[in-house]
mmCIF file of C-alpha atoms in Angstrom:
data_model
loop_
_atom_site.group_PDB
_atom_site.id
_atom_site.type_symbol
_atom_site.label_atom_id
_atom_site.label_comp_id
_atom_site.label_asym_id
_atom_site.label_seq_id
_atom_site.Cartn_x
_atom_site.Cartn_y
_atom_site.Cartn_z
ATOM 1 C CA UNK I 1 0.000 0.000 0.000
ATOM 2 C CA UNK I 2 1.338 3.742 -0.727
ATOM 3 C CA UNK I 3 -0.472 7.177 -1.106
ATOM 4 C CA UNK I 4 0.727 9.053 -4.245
ATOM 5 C CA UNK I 5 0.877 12.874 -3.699
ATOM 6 C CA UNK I 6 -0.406 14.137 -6.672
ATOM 7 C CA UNK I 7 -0.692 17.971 -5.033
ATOM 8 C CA UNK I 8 -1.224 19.516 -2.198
ATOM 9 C CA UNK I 9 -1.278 23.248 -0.610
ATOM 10 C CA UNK I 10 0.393 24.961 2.243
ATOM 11 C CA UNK I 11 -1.876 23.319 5.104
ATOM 12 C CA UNK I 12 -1.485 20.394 2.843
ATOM 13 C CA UNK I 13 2.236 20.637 3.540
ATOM 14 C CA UNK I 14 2.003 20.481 6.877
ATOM 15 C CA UNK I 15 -0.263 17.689 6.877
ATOM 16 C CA UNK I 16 2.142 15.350 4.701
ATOM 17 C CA UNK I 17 4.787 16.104 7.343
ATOM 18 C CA UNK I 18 2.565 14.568 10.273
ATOM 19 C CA UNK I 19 1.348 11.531 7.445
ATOM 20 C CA UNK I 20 4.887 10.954 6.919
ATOM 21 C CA UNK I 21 6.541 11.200 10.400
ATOM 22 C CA UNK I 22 3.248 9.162 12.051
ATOM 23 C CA UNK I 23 2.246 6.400 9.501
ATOM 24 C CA UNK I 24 3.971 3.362 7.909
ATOM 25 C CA UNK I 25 1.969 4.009 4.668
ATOM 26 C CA UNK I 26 4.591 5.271 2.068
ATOM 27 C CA UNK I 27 4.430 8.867 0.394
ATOM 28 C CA UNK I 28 5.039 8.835 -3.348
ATOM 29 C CA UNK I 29 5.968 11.815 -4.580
ATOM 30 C CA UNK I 30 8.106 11.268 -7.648
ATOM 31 C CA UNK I 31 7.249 7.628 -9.143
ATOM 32 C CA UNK I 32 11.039 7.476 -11.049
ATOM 33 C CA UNK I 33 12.245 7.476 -7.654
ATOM 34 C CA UNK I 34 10.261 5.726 -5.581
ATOM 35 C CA UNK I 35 10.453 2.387 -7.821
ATOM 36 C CA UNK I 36 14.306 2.830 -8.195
ATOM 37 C CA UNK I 37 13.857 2.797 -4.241
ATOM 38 C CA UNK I 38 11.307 -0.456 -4.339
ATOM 39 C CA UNK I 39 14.184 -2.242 -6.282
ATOM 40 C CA UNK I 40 16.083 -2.945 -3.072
ATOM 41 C CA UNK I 41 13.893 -3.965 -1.213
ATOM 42 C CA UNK I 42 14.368 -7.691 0.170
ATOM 43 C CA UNK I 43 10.910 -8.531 0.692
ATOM 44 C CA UNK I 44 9.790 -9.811 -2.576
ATOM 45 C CA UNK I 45 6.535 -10.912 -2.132
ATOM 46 C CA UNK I 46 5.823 -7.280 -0.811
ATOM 47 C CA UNK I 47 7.760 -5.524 -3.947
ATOM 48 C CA UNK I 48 5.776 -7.527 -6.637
ATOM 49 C CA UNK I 49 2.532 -6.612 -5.015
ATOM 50 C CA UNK I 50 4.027 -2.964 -4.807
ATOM 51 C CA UNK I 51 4.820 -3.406 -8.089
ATOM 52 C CA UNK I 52 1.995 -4.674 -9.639
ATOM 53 C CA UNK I 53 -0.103 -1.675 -8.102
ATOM 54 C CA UNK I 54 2.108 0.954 -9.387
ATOM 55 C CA UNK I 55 1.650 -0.580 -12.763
ATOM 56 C CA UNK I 56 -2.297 -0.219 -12.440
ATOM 57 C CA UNK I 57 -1.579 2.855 -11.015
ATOM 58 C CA UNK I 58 0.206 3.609 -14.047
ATOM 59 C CA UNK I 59 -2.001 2.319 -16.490
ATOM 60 C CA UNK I 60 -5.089 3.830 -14.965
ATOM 61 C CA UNK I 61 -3.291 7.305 -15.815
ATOM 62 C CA UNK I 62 -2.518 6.485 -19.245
ATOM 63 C CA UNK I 63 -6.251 5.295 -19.977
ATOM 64 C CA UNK I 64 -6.962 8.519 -18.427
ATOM 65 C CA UNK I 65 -5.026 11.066 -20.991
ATOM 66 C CA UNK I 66 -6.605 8.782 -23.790
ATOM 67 C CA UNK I 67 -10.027 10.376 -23.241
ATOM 68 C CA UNK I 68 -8.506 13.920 -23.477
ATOM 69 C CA UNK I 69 -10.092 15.773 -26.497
ATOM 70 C CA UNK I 70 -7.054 17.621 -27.549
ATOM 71 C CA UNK I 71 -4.641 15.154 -28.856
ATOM 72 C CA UNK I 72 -1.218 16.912 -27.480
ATOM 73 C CA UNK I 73 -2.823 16.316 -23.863
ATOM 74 C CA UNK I 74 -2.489 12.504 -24.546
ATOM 75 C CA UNK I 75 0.516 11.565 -23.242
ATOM 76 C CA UNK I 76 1.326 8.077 -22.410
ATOM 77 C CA UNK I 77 3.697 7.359 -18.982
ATOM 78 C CA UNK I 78 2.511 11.119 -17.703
ATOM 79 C CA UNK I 79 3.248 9.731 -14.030
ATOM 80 C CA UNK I 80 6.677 9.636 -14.771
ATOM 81 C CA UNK I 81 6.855 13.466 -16.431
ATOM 82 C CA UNK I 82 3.961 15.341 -14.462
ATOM 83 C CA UNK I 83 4.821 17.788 -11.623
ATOM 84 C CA UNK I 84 3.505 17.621 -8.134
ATOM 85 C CA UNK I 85 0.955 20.664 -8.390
ATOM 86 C CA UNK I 86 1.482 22.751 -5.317
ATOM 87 C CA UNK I 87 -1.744 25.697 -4.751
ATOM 88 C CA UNK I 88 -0.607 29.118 -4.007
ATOM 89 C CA UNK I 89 -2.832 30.076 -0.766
#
């Protein structure tokens, strides 16, 4: 299980910094990263599964952009190239 941070504002700042320092849930903020992290992990059973949801994770995104009615919007692996937005408060 992980929680992707797709944006947040400044109270949503401060609430990420509680998530992180109180739960055992992972934050994933950059996806390149976080699966070049997953890599060394020993526990295989727990980085396939890991795995495997990133790559629905993935996909889901990717079905997402299809539907997009201007045709540069449709970009396949955007996970891997889209910014965190952060709101301006």
């Amino acid at each position: 299980m992980y929680a992707r941070i797709l944006g947040f504002s400044k109270k949503g700042k401060i609430l990420l910094r509680t998530i992180k320092k109180n739960s055992s849930t992972p934050l994933v903020s950059k996806l390149s990263n976080y699966l070049r992290q997953t890599a060394s992990w020993e526990n295989i059973n727990i980085r396939n599964r890991l795995t495997k949801m990133l790559n629905y994770d993935i996909l889901a995104t990717d079905i997402y952009v299809l539907g997009s009615k201007k045709a540069e919007n449709r970009i396949a692996r955007l996970d891997f190239t889209h910014k965190i937005v952060i709101k301006k408060d």
